[in-house]
């Protein structure tokens, strides 16, 4: 799939998918990658996955604990090393153990259908021939650690290690006892309490007598009236420290031997670990999509339709914005058959929102998500593109027109079988030339004569435009936004109505519906009515109407 | 103050001070021992032992010392203590560490992990650098582990003052300011202590509840800066006059930004005390002319001062009655009783 970044941003897909919460690191990677797929088989499989988890969520809704537990295990999945090594770091062995523990935990939360579908089983049997190596590794790593996730190089990994650590612990205990005896002696003989401190700052009158015992106390001046006093280790303690040092070196050798052995086991289990990560990623992806589908009332899209249609399709970012402004939102119901769909409409009539809705639905579907509509039928395109200006975006050195042509050229020369939306193409140039250019591009898409290589299917282009003078090409569809119900809108406004109410009035009486465009219809433009409703001087509006009528032109 | 085993369990104590070599690590070692004792007593009562945790935040000078090969002070730990360190130092202190988790992301010193000592030893602390990693680490340390209790029963965090916001704004967190006082820098030390007390006692600004209340400019809870004996523990509700519309400052309050403030702005609001970059004299002058409030208070446990060449009494006498410092100044925890 080509870079869909422009279309993705224009259609505000992130604004909707921000509510997605993948729980594993790999799920978050996928979410960040914004991958759009063009393989129908892969997409259908993802929809099946989502449907399967959605069924599970519904069935388990009353047993929240099981769902919480599944989420808990997924959330705790760490990244783990998936490259073969002779010797892993101890921290990497920990990651493998933690992953395996949570893999088993997650798998144990699933019902048989989910286990089967995603290839997840607590005993690793679903990994087939790679399962036993993972099971053996998990059992071995389980020997090190005080719970299912934590890890250390336990005594039990090597008989000599256990004996050696016992000796180390004895040395530590003897050192502590030695120190405590010295501390007690300092307190009894000199009224000097160390209380577990490595040193104390003692007044001169307490510190000076200690100088008589140089083998036991170390003194250094702190300031004019105080000394820093340290307890020196006894001869026995020095011997113990040496012994501890020697034991520590041997412990390190034995630990390295254990690490090498565990590393070999991890390397042998690597194919199984990779398969397990793939299965977990798939489950996380499906769970994320299913939770979104459940919470946002989404439906599975149909992706093998020739024509495209949508029933009560909600462009959620716009729906939410309308809600925050207290405005009504009208879901879109429409169908499209042609390779070129031209959409007319006045300002504020909703043309751009229709383009966004079309791309939003297509991108969601091809990213593997269910969609917010009663029904959405489409097919899979090899590319989803947008040609138009993004807010605040400019290409250095190019005018607005140059920028559009630059972007269109990239789409035109790129992949065929593309769904592309043009928003007000050539709006910054003269209307005469713009209409000529638009006509040529509409014709190219309507007749399927597109530049580039072999096509796996015809492209489909949507054009939102004000230019009503573009040619009526056979095979192209010409639609318009129904627009403003002027009489109803004007009735409810008077001269003193504040601007916010006027805007709300326009919104209330704007009919966000798509209807076939009649080229012979010369009814007045909504633009002048909207300008009047927004408070434009009536004398100017009247003059504009006279000009409009005098030229016979349509705005 | 801060010298009893009961002073630490259940709390996040952020230990900071004026730069390097101010005694933070030495204090941390003592605090860790006291926390360990406090938790052991509680463990005996509850039947479930849990150790303290110790970590640093930020990429400080000491971390750079590691990169340059210079020695970094290590912290002695006991079995059950939890610590955060870099992968490369994990096994070097002889603690036979049990890895509890790996901190997401990486640092200049590589990956970090949270580990528990199973044997006496020493650890080199290396901490998370970004806000998210610090939050994740503190969250993980307070998360229940097997058995139901938190992973760590008391948390000690060593960090530079500019990291206070990250750790000290954690629920149940407080800040300790550790400093060395000597004859040559005596006056500067007094100023630093007075400044900390004043900053810690700045009143907290509360947004008005409704748009209609905005004209009254909200309220502030806290001791009026300059009130003697005021502390963070006895904040009072202060009405701000309707005419004194608070002016919020995004970022830090420096002498330069203070000079550019509109003369009529009588009430100035900053995010928290760490955003005030005025020295003691500048701060005193500023508060003499305007009211300074914070949006978020940071619990101030107090100052731990190690005096050298100066008597504790002389230093304490200079702080007597200072805002925010009443009962909040302790002396060298290594001082032997005279």
PDB file of C-alpha atoms in Angstrom, chain B residues 81-308:
ATOM      1  CA  UNK B  81      15.840  -3.860  49.554  1.00  0.00           C
ATOM      2  CA  UNK B  82      14.620  -2.845  46.102  1.00  0.00           C
ATOM      3  CA  UNK B  83      16.733  -0.672  43.826  1.00  0.00           C
ATOM      4  CA  UNK B  84      16.896   0.671  40.281  1.00  0.00           C
ATOM      5  CA  UNK B  85      20.108   0.333  38.336  1.00  0.00           C
ATOM      6  CA  UNK B  86      21.522  -0.129  34.872  1.00  0.00           C
ATOM      7  CA  UNK B  87      21.865  -3.583  33.415  1.00  0.00           C
ATOM      8  CA  UNK B  88      25.655  -3.247  33.375  1.00  0.00           C
ATOM      9  CA  UNK B  89      25.860  -2.689  37.148  1.00  0.00           C
ATOM     10  CA  UNK B  90      23.231  -5.202  38.139  1.00  0.00           C
ATOM     11  CA  UNK B  91      25.541  -8.021  39.188  1.00  0.00           C
ATOM     12  CA  UNK B  92      28.540  -5.990  40.272  1.00  0.00           C
ATOM     13  CA  UNK B  93      27.619  -5.262  43.884  1.00  0.00           C
ATOM     14  CA  UNK B  94      27.303  -8.836  45.125  1.00  0.00           C
ATOM     15  CA  UNK B  95      23.616  -8.497  45.980  1.00  0.00           C
ATOM     16  CA  UNK B  96      22.533 -11.603  44.051  1.00  0.00           C
ATOM     17  CA  UNK B  97      19.713  -9.551  42.551  1.00  0.00           C
ATOM     18  CA  UNK B  98      16.245 -10.778  41.691  1.00  0.00           C
ATOM     19  CA  UNK B  99      14.930  -8.797  38.736  1.00  0.00           C
ATOM     20  CA  UNK B 100      11.413  -7.506  39.336  1.00  0.00           C
ATOM     21  CA  UNK B 101      10.968  -5.536  36.136  1.00  0.00           C
ATOM     22  CA  UNK B 102      12.648  -3.697  33.307  1.00  0.00           C
ATOM     23  CA  UNK B 103      12.039   0.043  32.976  1.00  0.00           C
ATOM     24  CA  UNK B 104      10.692   0.827  29.477  1.00  0.00           C
ATOM     25  CA  UNK B 105      13.081   2.669  27.201  1.00  0.00           C
ATOM     26  CA  UNK B 106      16.781   3.164  27.647  1.00  0.00           C
ATOM     27  CA  UNK B 107      19.213   5.671  29.137  1.00  0.00           C
ATOM     28  CA  UNK B 108      22.742   6.865  28.444  1.00  0.00           C
ATOM     29  CA  UNK B 109      23.854   3.976  30.619  1.00  0.00           C
ATOM     30  CA  UNK B 110      21.671   1.410  28.883  1.00  0.00           C
ATOM     31  CA  UNK B 111      18.558  -0.412  30.014  1.00  0.00           C
ATOM     32  CA  UNK B 112      17.417  -0.030  33.594  1.00  0.00           C
ATOM     33  CA  UNK B 113      15.830  -2.599  35.805  1.00  0.00           C
ATOM     34  CA  UNK B 114      14.116  -2.777  39.149  1.00  0.00           C
ATOM     35  CA  UNK B 115      15.736  -5.439  41.293  1.00  0.00           C
ATOM     36  CA  UNK B 116      15.573  -6.794  44.807  1.00  0.00           C
ATOM     37  CA  UNK B 117      18.713  -7.688  46.756  1.00  0.00           C
ATOM     38  CA  UNK B 118      18.738 -11.210  48.132  1.00  0.00           C
ATOM     39  CA  UNK B 119      22.036 -10.703  49.948  1.00  0.00           C
ATOM     40  CA  UNK B 120      24.090  -7.911  51.518  1.00  0.00           C
ATOM     41  CA  UNK B 121      25.968  -5.851  48.966  1.00  0.00           C
ATOM     42  CA  UNK B 122      26.243  -2.448  47.375  1.00  0.00           C
ATOM     43  CA  UNK B 123      24.406  -0.945  44.422  1.00  0.00           C
ATOM     44  CA  UNK B 124      25.159   1.865  42.013  1.00  0.00           C
ATOM     45  CA  UNK B 125      21.931   3.735  41.469  1.00  0.00           C
ATOM     46  CA  UNK B 126      21.063   4.736  37.933  1.00  0.00           C
ATOM     47  CA  UNK B 127      17.620   6.169  37.409  1.00  0.00           C
ATOM     48  CA  UNK B 128      15.074   6.849  34.712  1.00  0.00           C
ATOM     49  CA  UNK B 129      15.413  10.158  32.920  1.00  0.00           C
ATOM     50  CA  UNK B 130      12.100  11.037  31.279  1.00  0.00           C
ATOM     51  CA  UNK B 131       8.884  11.980  33.053  1.00  0.00           C
ATOM     52  CA  UNK B 132       7.083   8.926  31.695  1.00  0.00           C
ATOM     53  CA  UNK B 133       9.806   6.530  32.845  1.00  0.00           C
ATOM     54  CA  UNK B 134       9.909   8.084  36.327  1.00  0.00           C
ATOM     55  CA  UNK B 135       6.130   7.815  36.605  1.00  0.00           C
ATOM     56  CA  UNK B 136       6.233   4.238  35.354  1.00  0.00           C
ATOM     57  CA  UNK B 137       8.930   3.297  37.878  1.00  0.00           C
ATOM     58  CA  UNK B 138       7.141   4.853  40.852  1.00  0.00           C
ATOM     59  CA  UNK B 139       3.920   3.256  39.700  1.00  0.00           C
ATOM     60  CA  UNK B 140       5.622  -0.120  39.472  1.00  0.00           C
ATOM     61  CA  UNK B 141       7.197   0.230  42.919  1.00  0.00           C
ATOM     62  CA  UNK B 142       3.841   0.955  44.509  1.00  0.00           C
ATOM     63  CA  UNK B 143       2.019  -1.726  42.505  1.00  0.00           C
ATOM     64  CA  UNK B 144       0.883  -4.778  44.455  1.00  0.00           C
ATOM     65  CA  UNK B 145       3.135  -7.792  44.109  1.00  0.00           C
ATOM     66  CA  UNK B 146       2.539 -11.428  44.956  1.00  0.00           C
ATOM     67  CA  UNK B 147       1.053 -11.490  48.416  1.00  0.00           C
ATOM     68  CA  UNK B 148      -0.925  -8.314  47.947  1.00  0.00           C
ATOM     69  CA  UNK B 149       1.358  -5.629  49.403  1.00  0.00           C
ATOM     70  CA  UNK B 150       3.261  -3.049  47.417  1.00  0.00           C
ATOM     71  CA  UNK B 151       6.574  -3.969  45.798  1.00  0.00           C
ATOM     72  CA  UNK B 152       8.286  -1.495  48.111  1.00  0.00           C
ATOM     73  CA  UNK B 153       7.011  -0.245  51.463  1.00  0.00           C
ATOM     74  CA  UNK B 154       8.942   3.027  51.420  1.00  0.00           C
ATOM     75  CA  UNK B 155      10.596   4.771  48.491  1.00  0.00           C
ATOM     76  CA  UNK B 156      13.643   7.029  48.619  1.00  0.00           C
ATOM     77  CA  UNK B 157      14.397   9.037  45.500  1.00  0.00           C
ATOM     78  CA  UNK B 158      17.657  10.867  44.939  1.00  0.00           C
ATOM     79  CA  UNK B 159      17.416  13.668  42.411  1.00  0.00           C
ATOM     80  CA  UNK B 160      18.326  17.159  41.350  1.00  0.00           C
ATOM     81  CA  UNK B 161      15.973  19.962  42.346  1.00  0.00           C
ATOM     82  CA  UNK B 162      14.659  20.347  38.789  1.00  0.00           C
ATOM     83  CA  UNK B 163      13.276  16.806  39.073  1.00  0.00           C
ATOM     84  CA  UNK B 164      11.279  17.505  42.202  1.00  0.00           C
ATOM     85  CA  UNK B 165       8.083  18.047  40.247  1.00  0.00           C
ATOM     86  CA  UNK B 166       8.328  14.573  38.744  1.00  0.00           C
ATOM     87  CA  UNK B 167       8.663  12.597  41.929  1.00  0.00           C
ATOM     88  CA  UNK B 168       7.387  14.834  44.696  1.00  0.00           C
ATOM     89  CA  UNK B 169       4.023  15.319  43.022  1.00  0.00           C
ATOM     90  CA  UNK B 170       3.423  11.585  43.407  1.00  0.00           C
ATOM     91  CA  UNK B 171       0.615  10.745  45.849  1.00  0.00           C
ATOM     92  CA  UNK B 172       2.093  10.422  49.315  1.00  0.00           C
ATOM     93  CA  UNK B 173       5.395  12.024  48.321  1.00  0.00           C
ATOM     94  CA  UNK B 174       7.361  14.666  50.145  1.00  0.00           C
ATOM     95  CA  UNK B 175      10.662  16.422  49.643  1.00  0.00           C
ATOM     96  CA  UNK B 176      13.729  16.661  51.851  1.00  0.00           C
ATOM     97  CA  UNK B 177      16.390  19.275  51.177  1.00  0.00           C
ATOM     98  CA  UNK B 178      19.872  18.159  52.214  1.00  0.00           C
ATOM     99  CA  UNK B 179      22.694  20.674  52.546  1.00  0.00           C
ATOM    100  CA  UNK B 180      26.169  21.106  53.960  1.00  0.00           C
ATOM    101  CA  UNK B 181      26.893  24.217  55.982  1.00  0.00           C
ATOM    102  CA  UNK B 182      30.428  25.500  56.557  1.00  0.00           C
ATOM    103  CA  UNK B 183      31.930  28.755  57.722  1.00  0.00           C
ATOM    104  CA  UNK B 184      32.946  30.030  54.296  1.00  0.00           C
ATOM    105  CA  UNK B 185      29.480  29.517  52.809  1.00  0.00           C
ATOM    106  CA  UNK B 186      27.499  30.158  55.968  1.00  0.00           C
ATOM    107  CA  UNK B 187      25.493  33.176  54.814  1.00  0.00           C
ATOM    108  CA  UNK B 188      24.708  31.519  51.491  1.00  0.00           C
ATOM    109  CA  UNK B 189      23.518  28.398  53.317  1.00  0.00           C
ATOM    110  CA  UNK B 190      21.249  30.489  55.534  1.00  0.00           C
ATOM    111  CA  UNK B 191      19.801  32.161  52.449  1.00  0.00           C
ATOM    112  CA  UNK B 192      19.264  28.793  50.767  1.00  0.00           C
ATOM    113  CA  UNK B 193      17.431  27.427  53.794  1.00  0.00           C
ATOM    114  CA  UNK B 194      15.263  30.540  54.182  1.00  0.00           C
ATOM    115  CA  UNK B 195      14.460  30.449  50.482  1.00  0.00           C
ATOM    116  CA  UNK B 196      13.410  26.778  50.638  1.00  0.00           C
ATOM    117  CA  UNK B 197      11.175  27.423  53.627  1.00  0.00           C
ATOM    118  CA  UNK B 198       9.527  30.373  51.950  1.00  0.00           C
ATOM    119  CA  UNK B 199       8.999  28.514  48.695  1.00  0.00           C
ATOM    120  CA  UNK B 200       7.548  25.532  50.526  1.00  0.00           C
ATOM    121  CA  UNK B 201       5.049  27.754  52.303  1.00  0.00           C
ATOM    122  CA  UNK B 202       3.742  29.565  49.227  1.00  0.00           C
ATOM    123  CA  UNK B 203      -0.061  29.515  49.226  1.00  0.00           C
ATOM    124  CA  UNK B 204      -1.828  27.279  46.726  1.00  0.00           C
ATOM    125  CA  UNK B 205      -4.026  28.952  44.165  1.00  0.00           C
ATOM    126  CA  UNK B 206      -7.362  27.315  43.431  1.00  0.00           C
ATOM    127  CA  UNK B 207      -9.204  28.061  40.219  1.00  0.00           C
ATOM    128  CA  UNK B 208     -12.650  29.574  40.661  1.00  0.00           C
ATOM    129  CA  UNK B 209     -15.352  26.919  40.236  1.00  0.00           C
ATOM    130  CA  UNK B 210     -17.540  28.743  37.782  1.00  0.00           C
ATOM    131  CA  UNK B 211     -17.076  31.486  35.219  1.00  0.00           C
ATOM    132  CA  UNK B 212     -19.052  33.789  37.464  1.00  0.00           C
ATOM    133  CA  UNK B 213     -16.463  33.311  40.181  1.00  0.00           C
ATOM    134  CA  UNK B 214     -13.619  34.379  37.981  1.00  0.00           C
ATOM    135  CA  UNK B 215     -14.184  37.994  38.742  1.00  0.00           C
ATOM    136  CA  UNK B 216     -13.419  37.263  42.360  1.00  0.00           C
ATOM    137  CA  UNK B 217     -10.130  35.757  41.236  1.00  0.00           C
ATOM    138  CA  UNK B 218     -10.417  32.570  43.275  1.00  0.00           C
ATOM    139  CA  UNK B 219      -8.863  31.694  46.584  1.00  0.00           C
ATOM    140  CA  UNK B 220      -5.539  30.545  47.818  1.00  0.00           C
ATOM    141  CA  UNK B 221      -4.897  28.057  50.544  1.00  0.00           C
ATOM    142  CA  UNK B 222      -1.716  28.483  52.470  1.00  0.00           C
ATOM    143  CA  UNK B 223       0.253  30.625  54.749  1.00  0.00           C
ATOM    144  CA  UNK B 224       0.659  34.163  53.571  1.00  0.00           C
ATOM    145  CA  UNK B 225       4.226  34.405  52.458  1.00  0.00           C
ATOM    146  CA  UNK B 226       6.017  36.393  55.087  1.00  0.00           C
ATOM    147  CA  UNK B 227       3.785  35.202  57.921  1.00  0.00           C
ATOM    148  CA  UNK B 228       6.025  33.994  60.686  1.00  0.00           C
ATOM    149  CA  UNK B 229       5.735  30.387  61.642  1.00  0.00           C
ATOM    150  CA  UNK B 230       3.641  29.450  58.665  1.00  0.00           C
ATOM    151  CA  UNK B 231       3.963  25.883  57.458  1.00  0.00           C
ATOM    152  CA  UNK B 232       2.552  23.740  54.722  1.00  0.00           C
ATOM    153  CA  UNK B 233       0.677  21.808  57.336  1.00  0.00           C
ATOM    154  CA  UNK B 234      -1.386  24.693  58.571  1.00  0.00           C
ATOM    155  CA  UNK B 235      -2.513  26.429  55.465  1.00  0.00           C
ATOM    156  CA  UNK B 236      -5.302  28.915  55.831  1.00  0.00           C
ATOM    157  CA  UNK B 237      -7.822  30.028  53.283  1.00  0.00           C
ATOM    158  CA  UNK B 238      -6.826  33.375  51.887  1.00  0.00           C
ATOM    159  CA  UNK B 239      -9.250  35.507  49.946  1.00  0.00           C
ATOM    160  CA  UNK B 240      -7.863  37.254  46.945  1.00  0.00           C
ATOM    161  CA  UNK B 241      -9.425  40.612  46.283  1.00  0.00           C
ATOM    162  CA  UNK B 242     -11.625  40.830  43.220  1.00  0.00           C
ATOM    163  CA  UNK B 243      -9.388  43.511  41.774  1.00  0.00           C
ATOM    164  CA  UNK B 244      -6.296  41.305  42.068  1.00  0.00           C
ATOM    165  CA  UNK B 245      -6.729  39.200  38.956  1.00  0.00           C
ATOM    166  CA  UNK B 246      -4.024  36.509  39.242  1.00  0.00           C
ATOM    167  CA  UNK B 247      -1.457  36.445  36.484  1.00  0.00           C
ATOM    168  CA  UNK B 248      -0.272  32.939  35.648  1.00  0.00           C
ATOM    169  CA  UNK B 249       3.261  32.424  34.468  1.00  0.00           C
ATOM    170  CA  UNK B 250       3.947  29.526  32.128  1.00  0.00           C
ATOM    171  CA  UNK B 251       7.446  28.275  32.805  1.00  0.00           C
ATOM    172  CA  UNK B 252       9.850  29.748  35.290  1.00  0.00           C
ATOM    173  CA  UNK B 253       9.893  32.955  37.275  1.00  0.00           C
ATOM    174  CA  UNK B 254      13.341  34.478  36.886  1.00  0.00           C
ATOM    175  CA  UNK B 255      14.609  37.930  37.807  1.00  0.00           C
ATOM    176  CA  UNK B 256      14.187  38.854  34.134  1.00  0.00           C
ATOM    177  CA  UNK B 257      10.582  37.670  33.873  1.00  0.00           C
ATOM    178  CA  UNK B 258       9.818  39.308  37.214  1.00  0.00           C
ATOM    179  CA  UNK B 259      11.122  42.630  35.870  1.00  0.00           C
ATOM    180  CA  UNK B 260       8.828  42.361  32.840  1.00  0.00           C
ATOM    181  CA  UNK B 261       5.637  41.707  34.812  1.00  0.00           C
ATOM    182  CA  UNK B 262       2.974  44.410  34.563  1.00  0.00           C
ATOM    183  CA  UNK B 263       3.286  46.727  37.580  1.00  0.00           C
ATOM    184  CA  UNK B 264      -0.412  46.260  38.402  1.00  0.00           C
ATOM    185  CA  UNK B 265      -0.207  42.459  38.529  1.00  0.00           C
ATOM    186  CA  UNK B 266      -0.492  42.033  42.282  1.00  0.00           C
ATOM    187  CA  UNK B 267      -0.991  38.251  42.340  1.00  0.00           C
ATOM    188  CA  UNK B 268       1.346  35.964  40.427  1.00  0.00           C
ATOM    189  CA  UNK B 269       0.756  32.215  40.022  1.00  0.00           C
ATOM    190  CA  UNK B 270       3.432  29.660  39.080  1.00  0.00           C
ATOM    191  CA  UNK B 271       3.057  25.910  38.607  1.00  0.00           C
ATOM    192  CA  UNK B 272       5.017  24.890  41.665  1.00  0.00           C
ATOM    193  CA  UNK B 273       7.935  25.985  43.813  1.00  0.00           C
ATOM    194  CA  UNK B 274      10.534  24.525  41.443  1.00  0.00           C
ATOM    195  CA  UNK B 275       9.512  27.098  38.834  1.00  0.00           C
ATOM    196  CA  UNK B 276      10.806  29.959  40.983  1.00  0.00           C
ATOM    197  CA  UNK B 277      14.355  30.831  39.952  1.00  0.00           C
ATOM    198  CA  UNK B 278      14.792  33.807  42.264  1.00  0.00           C
ATOM    199  CA  UNK B 279      17.460  33.741  44.939  1.00  0.00           C
ATOM    200  CA  UNK B 280      16.500  34.507  48.511  1.00  0.00           C
ATOM    201  CA  UNK B 281      16.960  38.266  48.260  1.00  0.00           C
ATOM    202  CA  UNK B 282      15.128  38.512  44.951  1.00  0.00           C
ATOM    203  CA  UNK B 283      12.355  36.314  46.279  1.00  0.00           C
ATOM    204  CA  UNK B 284      11.971  38.376  49.431  1.00  0.00           C
ATOM    205  CA  UNK B 285      11.830  41.569  47.426  1.00  0.00           C
ATOM    206  CA  UNK B 286       9.317  40.041  45.029  1.00  0.00           C
ATOM    207  CA  UNK B 287       7.047  38.900  47.831  1.00  0.00           C
ATOM    208  CA  UNK B 288       7.304  42.307  49.434  1.00  0.00           C
ATOM    209  CA  UNK B 289       5.741  43.802  46.337  1.00  0.00           C
ATOM    210  CA  UNK B 290       3.335  41.081  45.126  1.00  0.00           C
ATOM    211  CA  UNK B 291       1.648  37.886  46.229  1.00  0.00           C
ATOM    212  CA  UNK B 292       3.179  34.721  44.866  1.00  0.00           C
ATOM    213  CA  UNK B 293       1.055  31.558  44.668  1.00  0.00           C
ATOM    214  CA  UNK B 294       1.585  28.030  43.345  1.00  0.00           C
ATOM    215  CA  UNK B 295      -0.884  25.859  41.482  1.00  0.00           C
ATOM    216  CA  UNK B 296       0.456  22.710  43.067  1.00  0.00           C
ATOM    217  CA  UNK B 297       2.051  22.349  46.459  1.00  0.00           C
ATOM    218  CA  UNK B 298       4.887  19.964  47.121  1.00  0.00           C
ATOM    219  CA  UNK B 299       4.895  18.439  50.555  1.00  0.00           C
ATOM    220  CA  UNK B 300       8.008  19.671  52.316  1.00  0.00           C
ATOM    221  CA  UNK B 301       9.434  17.325  54.947  1.00  0.00           C
ATOM    222  CA  UNK B 302      12.219  19.718  55.866  1.00  0.00           C
ATOM    223  CA  UNK B 303      15.905  20.492  55.682  1.00  0.00           C
ATOM    224  CA  UNK B 304      18.698  18.224  56.833  1.00  0.00           C
ATOM    225  CA  UNK B 305      21.794  20.323  57.407  1.00  0.00           C
ATOM    226  CA  UNK B 306      25.265  18.977  58.168  1.00  0.00           C
ATOM    227  CA  UNK B 307      27.243  21.748  59.829  1.00  0.00           C
ATOM    228  CA  UNK B 308      31.036  21.760  59.671  1.00  0.00           C
TER     229      UNK B 308
END
